[in-house]
JSON list of N, CA and C in Angstrom, two decimals:
[
{"chain": "A", "resi": 1, "resn": "UNK", "atom": "N", "xyz": [-9.00, -10.67, -1.63]},
{"chain": "A", "resi": 1, "resn": "UNK", "atom": "CA", "xyz": [-10.26, -10.06, -2.01]},
{"chain": "A", "resi": 1, "resn": "UNK", "atom": "C", "xyz": [-10.39, -10.25, -3.51]},
{"chain": "A", "resi": 2, "resn": "UNK", "atom": "N", "xyz": [-11.50, -10.77, -3.96]},
{"chain": "A", "resi": 2, "resn": "UNK", "atom": "CA", "xyz": [-11.65, -11.04, -5.38]},
{"chain": "A", "resi": 2, "resn": "UNK", "atom": "C", "xyz": [-13.11, -10.90, -5.79]},
{"chain": "A", "resi": 3, "resn": "UNK", "atom": "N", "xyz": [-13.32, -10.34, -6.97]},
{"chain": "A", "resi": 3, "resn": "UNK", "atom": "CA", "xyz": [-14.64, -10.36, -7.58]},
{"chain": "A", "resi": 3, "resn": "UNK", "atom": "C", "xyz": [-14.46, -10.64, -9.06]},
{"chain": "A", "resi": 4, "resn": "UNK", "atom": "N", "xyz": [-15.48, -10.48, -9.85]},
{"chain": "A", "resi": 4, "resn": "UNK", "atom": "CA", "xyz": [-15.39, -10.81, -11.26]},
{"chain": "A", "resi": 4, "resn": "UNK", "atom": "C", "xyz": [-14.50, -9.86, -12.04]},
{"chain": "A", "resi": 5, "resn": "UNK", "atom": "N", "xyz": [-14.26, -8.68, -11.50]},
{"chain": "A", "resi": 5, "resn": "UNK", "atom": "CA", "xyz": [-13.51, -7.67, -12.23]},
{"chain": "A", "resi": 5, "resn": "UNK", "atom": "C", "xyz": [-12.11, -7.43, -11.69]},
{"chain": "A", "resi": 6, "resn": "UNK", "atom": "N", "xyz": [-11.92, -7.59, -10.40]},
{"chain": "A", "resi": 6, "resn": "UNK", "atom": "CA", "xyz": [-10.67, -7.17, -9.78]},
{"chain": "A", "resi": 6, "resn": "UNK", "atom": "C", "xyz": [-10.19, -8.19, -8.76]},
{"chain": "A", "resi": 7, "resn": "UNK", "atom": "N", "xyz": [-8.86, -8.42, -8.75]},
{"chain": "A", "resi": 7, "resn": "UNK", "atom": "CA", "xyz": [-8.26, -9.32, -7.77]},
{"chain": "A", "resi": 7, "resn": "UNK", "atom": "C", "xyz": [-7.21, -8.57, -6.98]},
{"chain": "A", "resi": 8, "resn": "UNK", "atom": "N", "xyz": [-7.24, -8.74, -5.68]},
{"chain": "A", "resi": 8, "resn": "UNK", "atom": "CA", "xyz": [-6.23, -8.18, -4.78]},
{"chain": "A", "resi": 8, "resn": "UNK", "atom": "C", "xyz": [-5.61, -9.35, -4.04]},
{"chain": "A", "resi": 9, "resn": "UNK", "atom": "N", "xyz": [-4.31, -9.52, -4.22]},
{"chain": "A", "resi": 9, "resn": "UNK", "atom": "CA", "xyz": [-3.61, -10.65, -3.62]},
{"chain": "A", "resi": 9, "resn": "UNK", "atom": "C", "xyz": [-2.57, -10.12, -2.65]},
{"chain": "A", "resi": 10, "resn": "UNK", "atom": "N", "xyz": [-2.61, -10.58, -1.40]},
{"chain": "A", "resi": 10, "resn": "UNK", "atom": "CA", "xyz": [-1.62, -10.20, -0.40]},
{"chain": "A", "resi": 10, "resn": "UNK", "atom": "C", "xyz": [-0.79, -11.43, -0.04]},
{"chain": "A", "resi": 11, "resn": "UNK", "atom": "N", "xyz": [0.53, -11.27, -0.09]},
{"chain": "A", "resi": 11, "resn": "UNK", "atom": "CA", "xyz": [1.45, -12.35, 0.23]},
{"chain": "A", "resi": 11, "resn": "UNK", "atom": "C", "xyz": [2.34, -11.92, 1.37]},
{"chain": "A", "resi": 12, "resn": "UNK", "atom": "N", "xyz": [2.33, -12.69, 2.45]},
{"chain": "A", "resi": 12, "resn": "UNK", "atom": "CA", "xyz": [3.13, -12.36, 3.64]},
{"chain": "A", "resi": 12, "resn": "UNK", "atom": "C", "xyz": [4.44, -13.13, 3.62]},
{"chain": "A", "resi": 13, "resn": "UNK", "atom": "N", "xyz": [5.54, -12.41, 3.81]},
{"chain": "A", "resi": 13, "resn": "UNK", "atom": "CA", "xyz": [6.85, -13.03, 3.99]},
{"chain": "A", "resi": 13, "resn": "UNK", "atom": "C", "xyz": [7.33, -12.70, 5.40]},
{"chain": "A", "resi": 14, "resn": "UNK", "atom": "N", "xyz": [8.56, -13.03, 5.68]},
{"chain": "A", "resi": 14, "resn": "UNK", "atom": "CA", "xyz": [9.09, -12.81, 7.02]},
{"chain": "A", "resi": 14, "resn": "UNK", "atom": "C", "xyz": [9.11, -11.34, 7.42]},
{"chain": "A", "resi": 15, "resn": "UNK", "atom": "N", "xyz": [9.40, -10.44, 6.48]},
{"chain": "A", "resi": 15, "resn": "UNK", "atom": "CA", "xyz": [9.60, -9.03, 6.81]},
{"chain": "A", "resi": 15, "resn": "UNK", "atom": "C", "xyz": [8.61, -8.06, 6.18]},
{"chain": "A", "resi": 16, "resn": "UNK", "atom": "N", "xyz": [7.74, -8.57, 5.30]},
{"chain": "A", "resi": 16, "resn": "UNK", "atom": "CA", "xyz": [6.86, -7.65, 4.59]},
{"chain": "A", "resi": 16, "resn": "UNK", "atom": "C", "xyz": [5.63, -8.37, 4.06]},
{"chain": "A", "resi": 17, "resn": "UNK", "atom": "N", "xyz": [4.69, -7.57, 3.60]},
{"chain": "A", "resi": 17, "resn": "UNK", "atom": "CA", "xyz": [3.52, -8.09, 2.89]},
{"chain": "A", "resi": 17, "resn": "UNK", "atom": "C", "xyz": [3.51, -7.41, 1.53]},
{"chain": "A", "resi": 18, "resn": "UNK", "atom": "N", "xyz": [3.41, -8.22, 0.48]},
{"chain": "A", "resi": 18, "resn": "UNK", "atom": "CA", "xyz": [3.34, -7.70, -0.88]},
{"chain": "A", "resi": 18, "resn": "UNK", "atom": "C", "xyz": [1.88, -7.68, -1.32]},
{"chain": "A", "resi": 19, "resn": "UNK", "atom": "N", "xyz": [1.44, -6.54, -1.81]},
{"chain": "A", "resi": 19, "resn": "UNK", "atom": "CA", "xyz": [0.09, -6.40, -2.33]},
{"chain": "A", "resi": 19, "resn": "UNK", "atom": "C", "xyz": [0.11, -6.30, -3.84]},
{"chain": "A", "resi": 20, "resn": "UNK", "atom": "N", "xyz": [-0.70, -7.10, -4.50]},
{"chain": "A", "resi": 20, "resn": "UNK", "atom": "CA", "xyz": [-0.79, -7.11, -5.95]},
{"chain": "A", "resi": 20, "resn": "UNK", "atom": "C", "xyz": [-2.24, -6.84, -6.34]},
{"chain": "A", "resi": 21, "resn": "UNK", "atom": "N", "xyz": [-2.44, -5.87, -7.22]},
{"chain": "A", "resi": 21, "resn": "UNK", "atom": "CA", "xyz": [-3.78, -5.47, -7.67]},
{"chain": "A", "resi": 21, "resn": "UNK", "atom": "C", "xyz": [-3.86, -5.73, -9.18]},
{"chain": "A", "resi": 22, "resn": "UNK", "atom": "N", "xyz": [-4.86, -6.48, -9.61]},
{"chain": "A", "resi": 22, "resn": "UNK", "atom": "CA", "xyz": [-5.06, -6.77, -11.03]},
{"chain": "A", "resi": 22, "resn": "UNK", "atom": "C", "xyz": [-6.53, -6.63, -11.36]},
{"chain": "A", "resi": 23, "resn": "UNK", "atom": "N", "xyz": [-6.80, -6.24, -12.60]},
{"chain": "A", "resi": 23, "resn": "UNK", "atom": "CA", "xyz": [-8.19, -6.14, -13.05]},
{"chain": "A", "resi": 23, "resn": "UNK", "atom": "C", "xyz": [-8.31, -6.61, -14.49]},
{"chain": "A", "resi": 24, "resn": "UNK", "atom": "N", "xyz": [-9.40, -7.28, -14.79]},
{"chain": "A", "resi": 24, "resn": "UNK", "atom": "CA", "xyz": [-9.68, -7.69, -16.17]},
{"chain": "A", "resi": 24, "resn": "UNK", "atom": "C", "xyz": [-10.67, -6.72, -16.81]},
{"chain": "A", "resi": 25, "resn": "UNK", "atom": "N", "xyz": [-11.19, -5.83, -16.01]},
{"chain": "A", "resi": 25, "resn": "UNK", "atom": "CA", "xyz": [-12.10, -4.81, -16.51]},
{"chain": "A", "resi": 25, "resn": "UNK", "atom": "C", "xyz": [-11.40, -3.46, -16.46]},
{"chain": "A", "resi": 26, "resn": "UNK", "atom": "N", "xyz": [-12.15, -2.42, -16.52]},
{"chain": "A", "resi": 26, "resn": "UNK", "atom": "CA", "xyz": [-11.57, -1.08, -16.59]},
{"chain": "A", "resi": 26, "resn": "UNK", "atom": "C", "xyz": [-11.58, -0.37, -15.23]},
{"chain": "A", "resi": 27, "resn": "UNK", "atom": "N", "xyz": [-11.16, -1.07, -14.18]},
{"chain": "A", "resi": 27, "resn": "UNK", "atom": "CA", "xyz": [-11.03, -0.48, -12.84]},
{"chain": "A", "resi": 27, "resn": "UNK", "atom": "C", "xyz": [-9.59, 0.00, -12.69]},
{"chain": "A", "resi": 28, "resn": "UNK", "atom": "N", "xyz": [-9.40, 1.25, -12.31]},
{"chain": "A", "resi": 28, "resn": "UNK", "atom": "CA", "xyz": [-8.06, 1.81, -12.17]},
{"chain": "A", "resi": 28, "resn": "UNK", "atom": "C", "xyz": [-7.46, 1.42, -10.81]},
{"chain": "A", "resi": 29, "resn": "UNK", "atom": "N", "xyz": [-6.80, 0.25, -10.79]},
{"chain": "A", "resi": 29, "resn": "UNK", "atom": "CA", "xyz": [-6.23, -0.25, -9.53]},
{"chain": "A", "resi": 29, "resn": "UNK", "atom": "C", "xyz": [-4.97, 0.50, -9.12]},
{"chain": "A", "resi": 30, "resn": "UNK", "atom": "N", "xyz": [-4.38, 1.26, -10.01]},
{"chain": "A", "resi": 30, "resn": "UNK", "atom": "CA", "xyz": [-3.18, 2.03, -9.63]},
{"chain": "A", "resi": 30, "resn": "UNK", "atom": "C", "xyz": [-3.51, 3.08, -8.57]},
{"chain": "A", "resi": 31, "resn": "UNK", "atom": "N", "xyz": [-4.75, 3.54, -8.53]},
{"chain": "A", "resi": 31, "resn": "UNK", "atom": "CA", "xyz": [-5.14, 4.52, -7.51]},
{"chain": "A", "resi": 31, "resn": "UNK", "atom": "C", "xyz": [-5.07, 3.92, -6.11]},
{"chain": "A", "resi": 32, "resn": "UNK", "atom": "N", "xyz": [-5.41, 2.63, -5.98]},
{"chain": "A", "resi": 32, "resn": "UNK", "atom": "CA", "xyz": [-5.30, 1.96, -4.68]},
{"chain": "A", "resi": 32, "resn": "UNK", "atom": "C", "xyz": [-3.84, 1.89, -4.25]},
{"chain": "A", "resi": 33, "resn": "UNK", "atom": "N", "xyz": [-2.99, 1.44, -5.17]},
{"chain": "A", "resi": 33, "resn": "UNK", "atom": "CA", "xyz": [-1.57, 1.29, -4.86]},
{"chain": "A", "resi": 33, "resn": "UNK", "atom": "C", "xyz": [-0.93, 2.64, -4.53]},
{"chain": "A", "resi": 34, "resn": "UNK", "atom": "N", "xyz": [-1.24, 3.66, -5.29]},
{"chain": "A", "resi": 34, "resn": "UNK", "atom": "CA", "xyz": [-0.68, 4.99, -5.04]},
{"chain": "A", "resi": 34, "resn": "UNK", "atom": "C", "xyz": [-1.10, 5.52, -3.67]},
{"chain": "A", "resi": 35, "resn": "UNK", "atom": "N", "xyz": [-2.33, 5.29, -3.27]},
{"chain": "A", "resi": 35, "resn": "UNK", "atom": "CA", "xyz": [-2.80, 5.72, -1.96]},
{"chain": "A", "resi": 35, "resn": "UNK", "atom": "C", "xyz": [-2.00, 5.07, -0.84]},
{"chain": "A", "resi": 36, "resn": "UNK", "atom": "N", "xyz": [-1.48, 3.88, -1.11]},
{"chain": "A", "resi": 36, "resn": "UNK", "atom": "CA", "xyz": [-0.73, 3.12, -0.12]},
{"chain": "A", "resi": 36, "resn": "UNK", "atom": "C", "xyz": [0.78, 3.28, -0.25]},
{"chain": "A", "resi": 37, "resn": "UNK", "atom": "N", "xyz": [1.23, 4.12, -1.18]},
{"chain": "A", "resi": 37, "resn": "UNK", "atom": "CA", "xyz": [2.66, 4.35, -1.36]},
{"chain": "A", "resi": 37, "resn": "UNK", "atom": "C", "xyz": [3.30, 3.48, -2.42]},
{"chain": "A", "resi": 38, "resn": "UNK", "atom": "N", "xyz": [2.49, 2.73, -3.15]},
{"chain": "A", "resi": 38, "resn": "UNK", "atom": "CA", "xyz": [2.99, 1.88, -4.23]},
{"chain": "A", "resi": 38, "resn": "UNK", "atom": "C", "xyz": [2.76, 2.54, -5.58]},
{"chain": "A", "resi": 39, "resn": "UNK", "atom": "N", "xyz": [2.66, 1.73, -6.61]},
{"chain": "A", "resi": 39, "resn": "UNK", "atom": "CA", "xyz": [2.44, 2.28, -7.93]},
{"chain": "A", "resi": 39, "resn": "UNK", "atom": "C", "xyz": [2.15, 1.20, -8.95]},
{"chain": "A", "resi": 40, "resn": "UNK", "atom": "N", "xyz": [2.13, 1.61, -10.20]},
{"chain": "A", "resi": 40, "resn": "UNK", "atom": "CA", "xyz": [1.87, 0.67, -11.28]},
{"chain": "A", "resi": 40, "resn": "UNK", "atom": "C", "xyz": [1.09, 1.32, -12.39]},
{"chain": "A", "resi": 41, "resn": "UNK", "atom": "N", "xyz": [0.31, 0.50, -13.04]},
{"chain": "A", "resi": 41, "resn": "UNK", "atom": "CA", "xyz": [-0.49, 0.94, -14.18]},
{"chain": "A", "resi": 41, "resn": "UNK", "atom": "C", "xyz": [-1.97, 0.76, -13.85]},
{"chain": "A", "resi": 42, "resn": "UNK", "atom": "N", "xyz": [-2.83, 1.31, -14.68]},
{"chain": "A", "resi": 42, "resn": "UNK", "atom": "CA", "xyz": [-4.27, 1.25, -14.40]},
{"chain": "A", "resi": 42, "resn": "UNK", "atom": "C", "xyz": [-4.78, -0.18, -14.21]},
{"chain": "A", "resi": 43, "resn": "UNK", "atom": "N", "xyz": [-4.39, -1.16, -15.05]},
{"chain": "A", "resi": 43, "resn": "UNK", "atom": "CA", "xyz": [-4.93, -2.51, -14.85]},
{"chain": "A", "resi": 43, "resn": "UNK", "atom": "C", "xyz": [-4.08, -3.41, -13.94]},
{"chain": "A", "resi": 44, "resn": "UNK", "atom": "N", "xyz": [-2.88, -2.96, -13.55]},
{"chain": "A", "resi": 44, "resn": "UNK", "atom": "CA", "xyz": [-2.00, -3.80, -12.73]},
{"chain": "A", "resi": 44, "resn": "UNK", "atom": "C", "xyz": [-1.08, -2.90, -11.89]},
{"chain": "A", "resi": 45, "resn": "UNK", "atom": "N", "xyz": [-1.10, -3.10, -10.59]},
{"chain": "A", "resi": 45, "resn": "UNK", "atom": "CA", "xyz": [-0.29, -2.27, -9.70]},
{"chain": "A", "resi": 45, "resn": "UNK", "atom": "C", "xyz": [0.06, -3.07, -8.45]},
{"chain": "A", "resi": 46, "resn": "UNK", "atom": "N", "xyz": [0.94, -2.50, -7.62]},
{"chain": "A", "resi": 46, "resn": "UNK", "atom": "CA", "xyz": [1.33, -3.21, -6.42]},
{"chain": "A", "resi": 46, "resn": "UNK", "atom": "C", "xyz": [1.91, -2.29, -5.36]},
{"chain": "A", "resi": 47, "resn": "UNK", "atom": "N", "xyz": [2.12, -2.89, -4.18]},
{"chain": "A", "resi": 47, "resn": "UNK", "atom": "CA", "xyz": [2.63, -2.14, -3.03]},
{"chain": "A", "resi": 47, "resn": "UNK", "atom": "C", "xyz": [3.31, -3.12, -2.09]},
{"chain": "A", "resi": 48, "resn": "UNK", "atom": "N", "xyz": [4.29, -2.65, -1.34]},
{"chain": "A", "resi": 48, "resn": "UNK", "atom": "CA", "xyz": [4.92, -3.43, -0.28]},
{"chain": "A", "resi": 48, "resn": "UNK", "atom": "C", "xyz": [4.63, -2.77, 1.06]},
{"chain": "A", "resi": 49, "resn": "UNK", "atom": "N", "xyz": [4.29, -3.58, 2.05]},
{"chain": "A", "resi": 49, "resn": "UNK", "atom": "CA", "xyz": [4.08, -3.11, 3.41]},
{"chain": "A", "resi": 49, "resn": "UNK", "atom": "C", "xyz": [5.20, -3.69, 4.28]},
{"chain": "A", "resi": 50, "resn": "UNK", "atom": "N", "xyz": [5.93, -2.84, 4.95]},
{"chain": "A", "resi": 50, "resn": "UNK", "atom": "CA", "xyz": [7.00, -3.29, 5.84]},
{"chain": "A", "resi": 50, "resn": "UNK", "atom": "C", "xyz": [6.53, -3.19, 7.28]},
{"chain": "A", "resi": 51, "resn": "UNK", "atom": "N", "xyz": [6.84, -4.21, 8.07]},
{"chain": "A", "resi": 51, "resn": "UNK", "atom": "CA", "xyz": [6.56, -4.17, 9.50]},
{"chain": "A", "resi": 51, "resn": "UNK", "atom": "C", "xyz": [5.10, -4.23, 9.89]},
{"chain": "A", "resi": 52, "resn": "UNK", "atom": "N", "xyz": [4.26, -4.81, 9.04]},
{"chain": "A", "resi": 52, "resn": "UNK", "atom": "CA", "xyz": [2.85, -4.97, 9.37]},
{"chain": "A", "resi": 52, "resn": "UNK", "atom": "C", "xyz": [2.45, -6.44, 9.16]},
{"chain": "A", "resi": 53, "resn": "UNK", "atom": "N", "xyz": [1.41, -6.85, 9.84]},
{"chain": "A", "resi": 53, "resn": "UNK", "atom": "CA", "xyz": [0.89, -8.21, 9.68]},
{"chain": "A", "resi": 53, "resn": "UNK", "atom": "C", "xyz": [0.02, -8.27, 8.42]},
{"chain": "A", "resi": 54, "resn": "UNK", "atom": "N", "xyz": [-0.31, -9.48, 8.04]},
{"chain": "A", "resi": 54, "resn": "UNK", "atom": "CA", "xyz": [-1.20, -9.68, 6.90]},
{"chain": "A", "resi": 54, "resn": "UNK", "atom": "C", "xyz": [-2.56, -9.01, 7.15]},
{"chain": "A", "resi": 55, "resn": "UNK", "atom": "N", "xyz": [-3.08, -9.15, 8.35]},
{"chain": "A", "resi": 55, "resn": "UNK", "atom": "CA", "xyz": [-4.37, -8.53, 8.70]},
{"chain": "A", "resi": 55, "resn": "UNK", "atom": "C", "xyz": [-4.28, -7.01, 8.64]},
{"chain": "A", "resi": 56, "resn": "UNK", "atom": "N", "xyz": [-3.19, -6.44, 9.14]},
{"chain": "A", "resi": 56, "resn": "UNK", "atom": "CA", "xyz": [-3.02, -4.98, 9.07]},
{"chain": "A", "resi": 56, "resn": "UNK", "atom": "C", "xyz": [-2.94, -4.50, 7.63]},
{"chain": "A", "resi": 57, "resn": "UNK", "atom": "N", "xyz": [-2.23, -5.26, 6.78]},
{"chain": "A", "resi": 57, "resn": "UNK", "atom": "CA", "xyz": [-2.14, -4.91, 5.37]},
{"chain": "A", "resi": 57, "resn": "UNK", "atom": "C", "xyz": [-3.51, -4.97, 4.71]},
{"chain": "A", "resi": 58, "resn": "UNK", "atom": "N", "xyz": [-4.28, -6.02, 5.03]},
{"chain": "A", "resi": 58, "resn": "UNK", "atom": "CA", "xyz": [-5.63, -6.14, 4.48]},
{"chain": "A", "resi": 58, "resn": "UNK", "atom": "C", "xyz": [-6.49, -4.95, 4.90]},
{"chain": "A", "resi": 59, "resn": "UNK", "atom": "N", "xyz": [-6.41, -4.57, 6.15]},
{"chain": "A", "resi": 59, "resn": "UNK", "atom": "CA", "xyz": [-7.18, -3.42, 6.64]},
{"chain": "A", "resi": 59, "resn": "UNK", "atom": "C", "xyz": [-6.78, -2.14, 5.92]},
{"chain": "A", "resi": 60, "resn": "UNK", "atom": "N", "xyz": [-5.48, -1.95, 5.67]},
{"chain": "A", "resi": 60, "resn": "UNK", "atom": "CA", "xyz": [-5.00, -0.77, 4.96]},
{"chain": "A", "resi": 60, "resn": "UNK", "atom": "C", "xyz": [-5.52, -0.75, 3.53]},
{"chain": "A", "resi": 61, "resn": "UNK", "atom": "N", "xyz": [-5.50, -1.91, 2.86]},
{"chain": "A", "resi": 61, "resn": "UNK", "atom": "CA", "xyz": [-5.99, -1.99, 1.48]},
{"chain": "A", "resi": 61, "resn": "UNK", "atom": "C", "xyz": [-7.48, -1.66, 1.42]},
{"chain": "A", "resi": 62, "resn": "UNK", "atom": "N", "xyz": [-8.25, -2.25, 2.30]},
{"chain": "A", "resi": 62, "resn": "UNK", "atom": "CA", "xyz": [-9.69, -1.98, 2.29]},
{"chain": "A", "resi": 62, "resn": "UNK", "atom": "C", "xyz": [-10.00, -0.52, 2.60]},
{"chain": "A", "resi": 63, "resn": "UNK", "atom": "N", "xyz": [-9.23, 0.07, 3.52]},
{"chain": "A", "resi": 63, "resn": "UNK", "atom": "CA", "xyz": [-9.42, 1.49, 3.83]},
{"chain": "A", "resi": 63, "resn": "UNK", "atom": "C", "xyz": [-9.07, 2.36, 2.62]},
{"chain": "A", "resi": 64, "resn": "UNK", "atom": "N", "xyz": [-8.00, 2.01, 1.90]},
{"chain": "A", "resi": 64, "resn": "UNK", "atom": "CA", "xyz": [-7.60, 2.78, 0.72]},
{"chain": "A", "resi": 64, "resn": "UNK", "atom": "C", "xyz": [-8.67, 2.69, -0.36]},
{"chain": "A", "resi": 65, "resn": "UNK", "atom": "N", "xyz": [-9.22, 1.51, -0.57]},
{"chain": "A", "resi": 65, "resn": "UNK", "atom": "CA", "xyz": [-10.28, 1.36, -1.57]},
{"chain": "A", "resi": 65, "resn": "UNK", "atom": "C", "xyz": [-11.50, 2.20, -1.17]},
{"chain": "A", "resi": 66, "resn": "UNK", "atom": "N", "xyz": [-11.84, 2.17, 0.11]},
{"chain": "A", "resi": 66, "resn": "UNK", "atom": "CA", "xyz": [-12.96, 2.99, 0.59]},
{"chain": "A", "resi": 66, "resn": "UNK", "atom": "C", "xyz": [-12.72, 4.47, 0.41]},
{"chain": "A", "resi": 67, "resn": "UNK", "atom": "N", "xyz": [-11.48, 4.90, 0.64]},
{"chain": "A", "resi": 67, "resn": "UNK", "atom": "CA", "xyz": [-11.15, 6.33, 0.52]},
{"chain": "A", "resi": 67, "resn": "UNK", "atom": "C", "xyz": [-11.11, 6.77, -0.94]},
{"chain": "A", "resi": 68, "resn": "UNK", "atom": "N", "xyz": [-10.43, 6.00, -1.77]},
{"chain": "A", "resi": 68, "resn": "UNK", "atom": "CA", "xyz": [-10.23, 6.37, -3.18]},
{"chain": "A", "resi": 68, "resn": "UNK", "atom": "C", "xyz": [-11.50, 6.13, -4.00]},
{"chain": "A", "resi": 69, "resn": "UNK", "atom": "N", "xyz": [-12.20, 5.02, -3.72]},
{"chain": "A", "resi": 69, "resn": "UNK", "atom": "CA", "xyz": [-13.36, 4.66, -4.50]},
{"chain": "A", "resi": 69, "resn": "UNK", "atom": "C", "xyz": [-12.98, 3.88, -5.76]},
{"chain": "A", "resi": 70, "resn": "UNK", "atom": "N", "xyz": [-13.96, 3.42, -6.48]},
{"chain": "A", "resi": 70, "resn": "UNK", "atom": "CA", "xyz": [-13.76, 2.64, -7.70]},
{"chain": "A", "resi": 70, "resn": "UNK", "atom": "C", "xyz": [-13.88, 3.58, -8.89]},
{"chain": "A", "resi": 71, "resn": "UNK", "atom": "N", "xyz": [-12.80, 3.66, -9.68]},
{"chain": "A", "resi": 71, "resn": "UNK", "atom": "CA", "xyz": [-12.78, 4.55, -10.85]},
{"chain": "A", "resi": 71, "resn": "UNK", "atom": "C", "xyz": [-12.43, 3.76, -12.10]},
{"chain": "A", "resi": 72, "resn": "UNK", "atom": "N", "xyz": [-13.11, 4.04, -13.15]},
{"chain": "A", "resi": 72, "resn": "UNK", "atom": "CA", "xyz": [-12.83, 3.41, -14.44]},
{"chain": "A", "resi": 72, "resn": "UNK", "atom": "C", "xyz": [-11.76, 4.20, -15.19]},
{"chain": "A", "resi": 73, "resn": "UNK", "atom": "N", "xyz": [-11.16, 3.54, -16.17]},
{"chain": "A", "resi": 73, "resn": "UNK", "atom": "CA", "xyz": [-10.22, 4.24, -17.05]},
{"chain": "A", "resi": 73, "resn": "UNK", "atom": "C", "xyz": [-10.61, 3.99, -18.49]}
]
């Protein structure tokens, strides 16, 4: 998922999916990661999903963004 301000990159390995959240603007992406059990800083954060498919991880990320909303810092 990518737009002009924020990039969300999901990488699937054999046992997990790694989620990376980055922003070039003032979007607090750490809120997304924290909602999913991860962490980081306002402009850069991440999360690991164990035992889920790439599609399931994507659905979880989109649900977290919908729940938390977009917040500036």
